[in-house]
Short mmCIF file of C-alpha atoms in Angstrom, two decimals:
data_model
loop_
_atom_site.label_atom_id
_atom_site.label_comp_id
_atom_site.label_asym_id
_atom_site.label_seq_id
_atom_site.Cartn_x
_atom_site.Cartn_y
_atom_site.Cartn_z
CA MET J 17 60.95 49.63 -15.18
CA PRO J 18 57.77 49.06 -17.17
CA GLN J 19 58.85 45.55 -17.90
CA GLU J 20 59.32 44.86 -14.19
CA GLN J 21 55.82 46.24 -13.35
CA TYR J 22 54.18 44.01 -15.99
CA THR J 23 56.02 41.00 -14.66
CA HIS J 24 54.89 41.86 -11.11
CA ARG J 25 51.19 42.16 -12.15
CA SER J 26 51.31 38.86 -14.02
CA THR J 27 52.80 37.19 -10.97
CA MET J 28 50.06 38.57 -8.71
CA GLN J 29 47.23 37.42 -10.98
CA THR J 30 48.73 33.95 -11.24
CA SER J 31 49.14 33.65 -7.51
CA GLU J 32 45.54 34.83 -6.72
CA GLY J 33 43.78 32.54 -9.34
CA PRO J 34 41.19 33.33 -12.11
CA GLN J 35 38.09 35.42 -11.17
CA VAL J 36 34.55 34.16 -12.37
CA TYR J 37 31.76 36.71 -13.02
CA LYS J 38 28.13 35.24 -12.88
CA VAL J 39 25.73 36.42 -15.64
CA GLY J 40 21.85 35.88 -15.28
CA ILE J 41 18.84 36.41 -12.96
CA TYR J 42 18.95 34.90 -9.51
CA GLY J 43 17.02 35.11 -6.34
CA TRP J 44 13.55 36.70 -6.09
CA ARG J 45 13.80 38.10 -9.65
CA LYS J 46 14.07 34.58 -11.02
CA ARG J 47 11.08 33.40 -9.02
CA CYS J 48 8.96 36.37 -10.25
CA LEU J 49 9.91 35.63 -13.83
CA TYR J 50 8.82 32.01 -13.51
CA PHE J 51 5.57 33.12 -11.88
CA PHE J 52 4.75 35.55 -14.73
CA VAL J 53 5.57 32.91 -17.34
CA LEU J 54 3.27 30.43 -15.58
CA LEU J 55 0.50 33.05 -15.31
CA LEU J 56 0.84 33.87 -19.02
CA MET J 57 0.52 30.20 -19.93
CA ILE J 58 -2.60 29.89 -17.78
CA LEU J 59 -4.15 32.96 -19.48
CA ILE J 60 -3.34 31.54 -22.90
CA LEU J 61 -5.00 28.24 -22.02
CA VAL J 62 -8.09 30.01 -20.61
CA ASN J 63 -8.30 32.25 -23.68
CA LEU J 64 -8.02 29.23 -25.97
CA ALA J 65 -10.70 27.39 -24.01
CA MET J 66 -13.05 30.43 -24.13
CA THR J 67 -12.47 30.79 -27.88
CA ILE J 68 -13.30 27.14 -28.46
CA TRP J 69 -16.42 27.47 -26.27
CA ILE J 70 -17.61 30.57 -28.16
CA LEU J 71 -17.07 28.86 -31.50
CA LYS J 72 -19.08 25.88 -30.30
CA VAL J 73 -21.92 27.94 -28.80
CA MET J 74 -22.19 30.30 -31.79
CA ASN J 75 -21.99 27.33 -34.13
CA PHE J 76 -19.14 28.66 -36.23
CA THR J 77 -18.49 26.51 -39.28
CA ILE J 78 -16.82 26.91 -42.63
CA ASP J 79 -20.20 27.80 -44.21
CA GLY J 80 -21.23 30.45 -41.68
CA MET J 81 -22.21 31.20 -38.12
CA GLY J 82 -25.29 29.97 -36.23
CA ASN J 83 -28.43 30.39 -38.37
CA LEU J 84 -26.43 32.38 -40.91
CA ARG J 85 -25.08 30.44 -43.88
CA ILE J 86 -23.01 31.72 -46.76
CA THR J 87 -24.10 30.26 -50.08
CA GLU J 88 -23.37 30.98 -53.71
CA LYS J 89 -26.57 33.06 -54.02
CA GLY J 90 -25.92 35.13 -50.91
CA LEU J 91 -26.67 34.89 -47.19
CA LYS J 92 -29.19 32.38 -45.86
CA LEU J 93 -30.86 32.80 -42.46
CA GLU J 94 -32.65 29.94 -40.77
CA GLY J 95 -35.11 30.67 -37.95
CA ASP J 96 -35.94 34.02 -36.36
CA SER J 97 -33.50 36.88 -36.85
CA GLU J 98 -33.27 40.30 -35.23
CA PHE J 99 -31.59 43.38 -36.74
CA LEU J 100 -30.84 46.19 -34.30
CA LYS J 101 -29.66 48.57 -37.01
CA PRO J 102 -30.71 49.25 -40.63
CA LEU J 103 -30.47 46.34 -43.05
CA TYR J 104 -29.37 47.07 -46.61
CA ALA J 105 -30.05 44.34 -49.15
CA LYS J 106 -30.89 44.10 -52.81
CA GLU J 107 -33.41 41.30 -52.36
CA ILE J 108 -35.08 39.62 -49.37
CA ARG J 109 -37.08 36.46 -49.91
CA SER J 110 -38.15 33.38 -47.98
CA ARG J 111 -37.39 29.75 -48.63
CA PRO J 112 -39.48 28.09 -51.37
CA GLY J 113 -42.83 27.08 -49.94
CA ASN J 114 -42.45 29.09 -46.70
CA PRO J 115 -43.94 32.52 -45.88
CA LEU J 116 -41.90 35.63 -45.11
CA TYR J 117 -42.73 37.44 -41.83
CA PHE J 118 -41.81 40.97 -40.76
CA GLN J 119 -42.49 41.46 -37.07
CA SER J 120 -41.98 44.60 -35.01
CA ALA J 121 -43.05 45.87 -31.60
CA ARG J 122 -44.09 49.26 -33.06
CA ASN J 123 -44.23 49.50 -36.83
CA VAL J 124 -42.59 48.33 -40.03
CA THR J 125 -41.49 51.02 -42.48
CA VAL J 126 -40.34 50.43 -46.06
CA ASN J 127 -38.75 53.41 -47.85
CA ILE J 128 -37.79 53.82 -51.51
CA LEU J 129 -34.98 56.36 -51.94
CA ASN J 130 -33.44 58.06 -54.94
CA GLU J 131 -29.79 58.81 -55.62
CA LYS J 132 -29.89 61.77 -53.22
CA THR J 133 -31.33 59.60 -50.40
CA LYS J 134 -34.67 61.41 -50.66
CA VAL J 135 -37.75 59.35 -49.81
CA LEU J 136 -39.90 58.75 -52.90
CA THR J 137 -42.29 56.10 -51.57
CA ARG J 138 -43.00 55.04 -48.01
CA LEU J 139 -45.10 52.20 -46.63
CA VAL J 140 -45.78 52.28 -42.88
CA THR J 141 -47.62 49.47 -41.11
CA GLY J 142 -48.34 50.44 -37.52
CA PRO J 143 -50.64 49.40 -34.67
CA GLN J 144 -53.26 51.97 -35.66
CA ALA J 145 -53.24 51.99 -39.46
CA VAL J 146 -51.41 51.11 -42.66
CA GLU J 147 -50.19 54.18 -44.52
CA ALA J 148 -48.82 54.44 -48.05
CA HIS J 149 -47.13 57.68 -49.12
CA SER J 150 -46.55 57.99 -52.86
CA GLN J 151 -47.63 59.96 -55.89
CA LYS J 152 -49.91 57.16 -57.09
CA PHE J 153 -51.22 53.95 -55.54
CA GLU J 154 -52.22 51.01 -57.77
CA VAL J 155 -53.52 47.49 -57.21
CA LYS J 156 -53.29 45.07 -60.16
CA THR J 157 -53.96 41.42 -60.81
CA LEU J 158 -51.31 38.91 -61.83
CA SER J 159 -52.26 39.45 -65.46
CA GLY J 160 -51.71 43.22 -65.14
CA LYS J 161 -55.36 44.33 -65.03
CA LEU J 162 -55.93 47.45 -62.97
CA LEU J 163 -58.20 46.85 -59.96
CA PHE J 164 -57.73 50.08 -57.99
CA SER J 165 -55.72 53.27 -58.34
CA ALA J 166 -55.64 56.56 -56.47
CA ASP J 167 -53.79 59.83 -56.95
CA ASP J 168 -54.36 63.53 -56.34
CA ASN J 169 -56.88 63.84 -59.18
CA GLU J 170 -59.10 60.75 -59.03
CA VAL J 171 -59.73 57.30 -57.63
CA VAL J 172 -60.34 54.54 -60.18
CA VAL J 173 -61.94 51.18 -59.45
CA GLY J 174 -61.18 48.84 -62.33
CA ALA J 175 -63.04 45.77 -61.06
CA GLU J 176 -66.16 44.63 -62.90
CA ARG J 177 -68.25 44.99 -59.75
CA LEU J 178 -67.87 47.22 -56.69
CA ARG J 179 -69.63 45.79 -53.63
CA VAL J 180 -70.27 47.83 -50.49
CA LEU J 181 -71.12 45.58 -47.54
CA GLY J 182 -71.79 48.26 -44.93
CA ALA J 183 -75.15 48.10 -43.14
CA GLU J 184 -75.67 51.86 -43.55
CA GLY J 185 -74.87 51.81 -47.26
CA THR J 186 -72.54 54.22 -48.99
CA VAL J 187 -72.40 57.99 -48.43
CA PHE J 188 -71.24 60.29 -51.25
CA PRO J 189 -70.80 63.90 -50.08
CA LYS J 190 -70.62 65.04 -53.70
CA SER J 191 -71.61 63.68 -57.08
CA ILE J 192 -70.96 60.16 -58.32
CA GLU J 193 -70.50 59.14 -61.94
CA THR J 194 -71.26 55.55 -62.92
CA PRO J 195 -72.97 53.75 -65.82
CA ASN J 196 -74.79 51.24 -63.62
CA VAL J 197 -76.06 51.10 -60.03
CA ARG J 198 -77.67 47.87 -58.88
CA ALA J 199 -78.16 45.77 -55.77
CA ASP J 200 -77.24 42.15 -55.13
CA PRO J 201 -79.75 39.48 -56.17
CA PHE J 202 -82.81 39.39 -53.90
CA LYS J 203 -81.73 42.66 -52.26
CA GLU J 204 -83.41 46.03 -52.59
CA LEU J 205 -81.71 49.10 -54.02
CA ARG J 206 -82.36 52.40 -52.26
CA LEU J 207 -81.19 55.82 -53.42
CA GLU J 208 -81.82 58.28 -50.62
CA SER J 209 -80.96 61.88 -49.74
CA PRO J 210 -82.14 62.56 -46.17
CA THR J 211 -81.63 66.32 -46.08
CA ARG J 212 -81.02 67.42 -49.67
CA ALA J 213 -82.34 66.77 -53.15
CA LEU J 214 -81.55 63.69 -55.21
CA VAL J 215 -80.64 64.59 -58.78
CA MET J 216 -80.01 62.07 -61.57
CA GLU J 217 -78.71 63.40 -64.88
CA ALA J 218 -77.66 61.69 -68.09
CA PRO J 219 -77.03 63.08 -71.58
CA LYS J 220 -78.89 60.24 -73.33
CA GLY J 221 -81.43 59.07 -70.78
CA ILE J 222 -81.97 57.41 -67.43
CA GLU J 223 -83.34 53.89 -67.15
CA ILE J 224 -84.80 52.61 -63.88
CA ASN J 225 -85.63 48.93 -64.03
CA ALA J 226 -86.94 46.54 -61.35
CA GLU J 227 -87.39 43.18 -63.04
CA ALA J 228 -88.59 41.15 -60.05
CA GLY J 229 -90.17 43.76 -57.78
CA SER J 230 -91.80 47.12 -57.47
CA LEU J 231 -90.41 50.61 -57.93
CA LYS J 232 -91.15 53.24 -55.30
CA ALA J 233 -90.27 56.94 -55.37
CA THR J 234 -91.22 59.09 -52.37
CA CYS J 235 -90.41 62.64 -51.37
CA ARG J 236 -91.57 65.22 -48.82
CA THR J 237 -92.71 68.06 -51.05
CA GLU J 238 -92.74 67.53 -54.83
CA LEU J 239 -91.94 64.74 -57.26
CA ARG J 240 -91.33 66.13 -60.74
CA LEU J 241 -90.88 64.26 -64.00
CA GLU J 242 -89.71 66.67 -66.65
CA SER J 243 -88.77 66.18 -70.29
CA LYS J 244 -87.61 69.24 -72.20
CA ASP J 245 -87.51 67.95 -75.78
CA GLY J 246 -89.27 64.58 -75.57
CA GLU J 247 -92.17 62.92 -73.84
CA ILE J 248 -92.89 60.98 -70.67
CA THR J 249 -94.47 57.57 -71.27
CA LEU J 250 -96.15 55.49 -68.57
CA ASN J 251 -96.49 52.04 -70.11
CA SER J 252 -98.29 49.61 -67.82
CA ALA J 253 -101.39 47.44 -67.70
CA LYS J 254 -102.64 49.45 -64.73
CA ILE J 255 -101.84 53.04 -63.83
CA LYS J 256 -103.27 54.17 -60.47
CA LEU J 257 -103.50 57.70 -59.12
CA PRO J 258 -105.43 57.06 -55.91
CA ASN J 259 -105.32 60.45 -54.19
CA LEU J 260 -106.37 62.81 -56.99
CA PRO J 261 -108.90 65.50 -56.03
CA GLN J 262 -112.42 65.25 -57.48
CA GLY J 263 -114.47 67.97 -59.04
CA SER J 264 -118.18 68.46 -58.29
CA SER J 265 -120.63 66.31 -60.27
CA SER J 266 -122.83 67.82 -63.00
CA SER J 267 -126.05 66.40 -61.54
CA ALA J 268 -126.77 65.72 -57.88
CA GLY J 269 -128.51 62.40 -58.53
CA SER J 270 -125.77 60.85 -60.61
CA ARG J 271 -123.88 58.08 -58.85
CA GLN J 272 -121.80 56.68 -61.70
CA LYS J 273 -118.25 55.44 -61.07
CA ILE J 274 -116.78 56.61 -64.35
CA TYR J 275 -114.51 59.63 -64.15
CA GLU J 276 -112.61 61.80 -66.54
CA LEU J 277 -108.99 62.75 -65.89
CA CYS J 278 -108.56 66.49 -66.20
CA VAL J 279 -105.48 68.67 -66.29
CA CYS J 280 -105.34 72.22 -64.97
CA PRO J 281 -103.32 74.91 -66.77
CA ASN J 282 -100.75 74.73 -63.97
CA GLY J 283 -100.33 70.97 -64.53
CA ARG J 284 -102.42 69.71 -61.60
CA LEU J 285 -104.57 66.64 -62.22
CA PHE J 286 -108.08 66.08 -60.91
CA LEU J 287 -111.03 63.78 -61.53
CA SER J 288 -114.42 64.76 -62.87
CA GLN J 289 -117.48 62.57 -63.40
CA ALA J 290 -117.63 61.64 -67.03
CA GLY J 291 -120.52 62.71 -69.18
CA SER J 292 -121.57 62.70 -72.79
CA SER J 293 -119.01 65.46 -73.33
CA SER J 294 -116.02 66.69 -71.41
CA THR J 295 -116.84 67.77 -67.87
CA CYS J 296 -113.46 69.24 -67.00
CA GLN J 297 -114.82 72.78 -67.33
CA ILE J 298 -117.53 72.24 -64.69
CA ASN J 299 -115.32 72.73 -61.60
CA THR J 300 -112.25 74.85 -61.73
CA SER J 301 -111.79 75.32 -57.96
CA VAL J 302 -109.23 72.52 -57.95
CA CYS J 303 -106.99 74.44 -60.30
CA LEU J 304 -106.90 77.55 -58.15
#
C-alpha cells in the first residue's frame, strides 16, 4: 500500500508539471529601492562637491591650510590671525624684517605661570593704562646696563642723566638723595618749597655753583647760614648788604660816606659811621 501511494503522488506531480517559485523584490518595493539608491548617489555627489569646494576655499594643501603653513621649525601664519581661545606656544616671533603686532578690542594680558599654574608675573596693556605686576621691574640696555628698576624697597635710575620735562617741575613729597642737581644748559635751576622749609644736608659739604649766572636765595622769614665746626667764607670782589640798619652818627655835622660794619651779640648786623676808632658802641638800639 505505501508503494502504491508513492506511485500515485509521482504520477500526479508529473501530470500537473513543475512549479516555479519567484525570489526577489517586485512592484512598488523595487521602485522605492531604486529611488533610495538614486537619492544616495545624489547625496554622495553633493557631499563630494561640497568637500572639494571647502578644500578650495580654505586653501588646503599638503603644507597647511589657508594662511597656516607647517614647516620644519613649526607653524607659520601669514596675514592677520584671530584666536578665540587661549594660545599656548613656546615661542612667538614675526618674520625677519617685519614687526609683530598684538591687537585687541579691550586689553592684551601676558601671564607667567609656575608649575602650579600660579601667576608670577603679569603684564596688562589696556585702554586706560599699562600695568606690570611682579616682584621687581627692570629696564636694561642691550649691553646689560641697568637703566631703571623698581621694587617694594626702592626705585633706582641707572642712567647718567635724569631729565624731567614737566612745566611745573618735579614734586618730591619726602626727601631726595642725589649727588648732583643741575639744570639744562641755558636754563635756570630753582629749588623751591612753597609751604614748608627747604633743608639741604651733606656729611662733607654742600656746593652751590652758578658758572654763567647769578645765585639767588629768598625766603619769607629767615635765611640762616650755619657752620658748627668750620667757618663761612664769602669770597667775591663785591659783597653788598644794601638793607642793613644804620646807627646814629657820632657828630651831627659829619656827612662822610664811610661806614663800619658792626655785629650785635645776637648776630644782627648794622652800619655805623666810621671814625678814628670803632664806633660800634655808640648806638646799641639796633641790637635790642
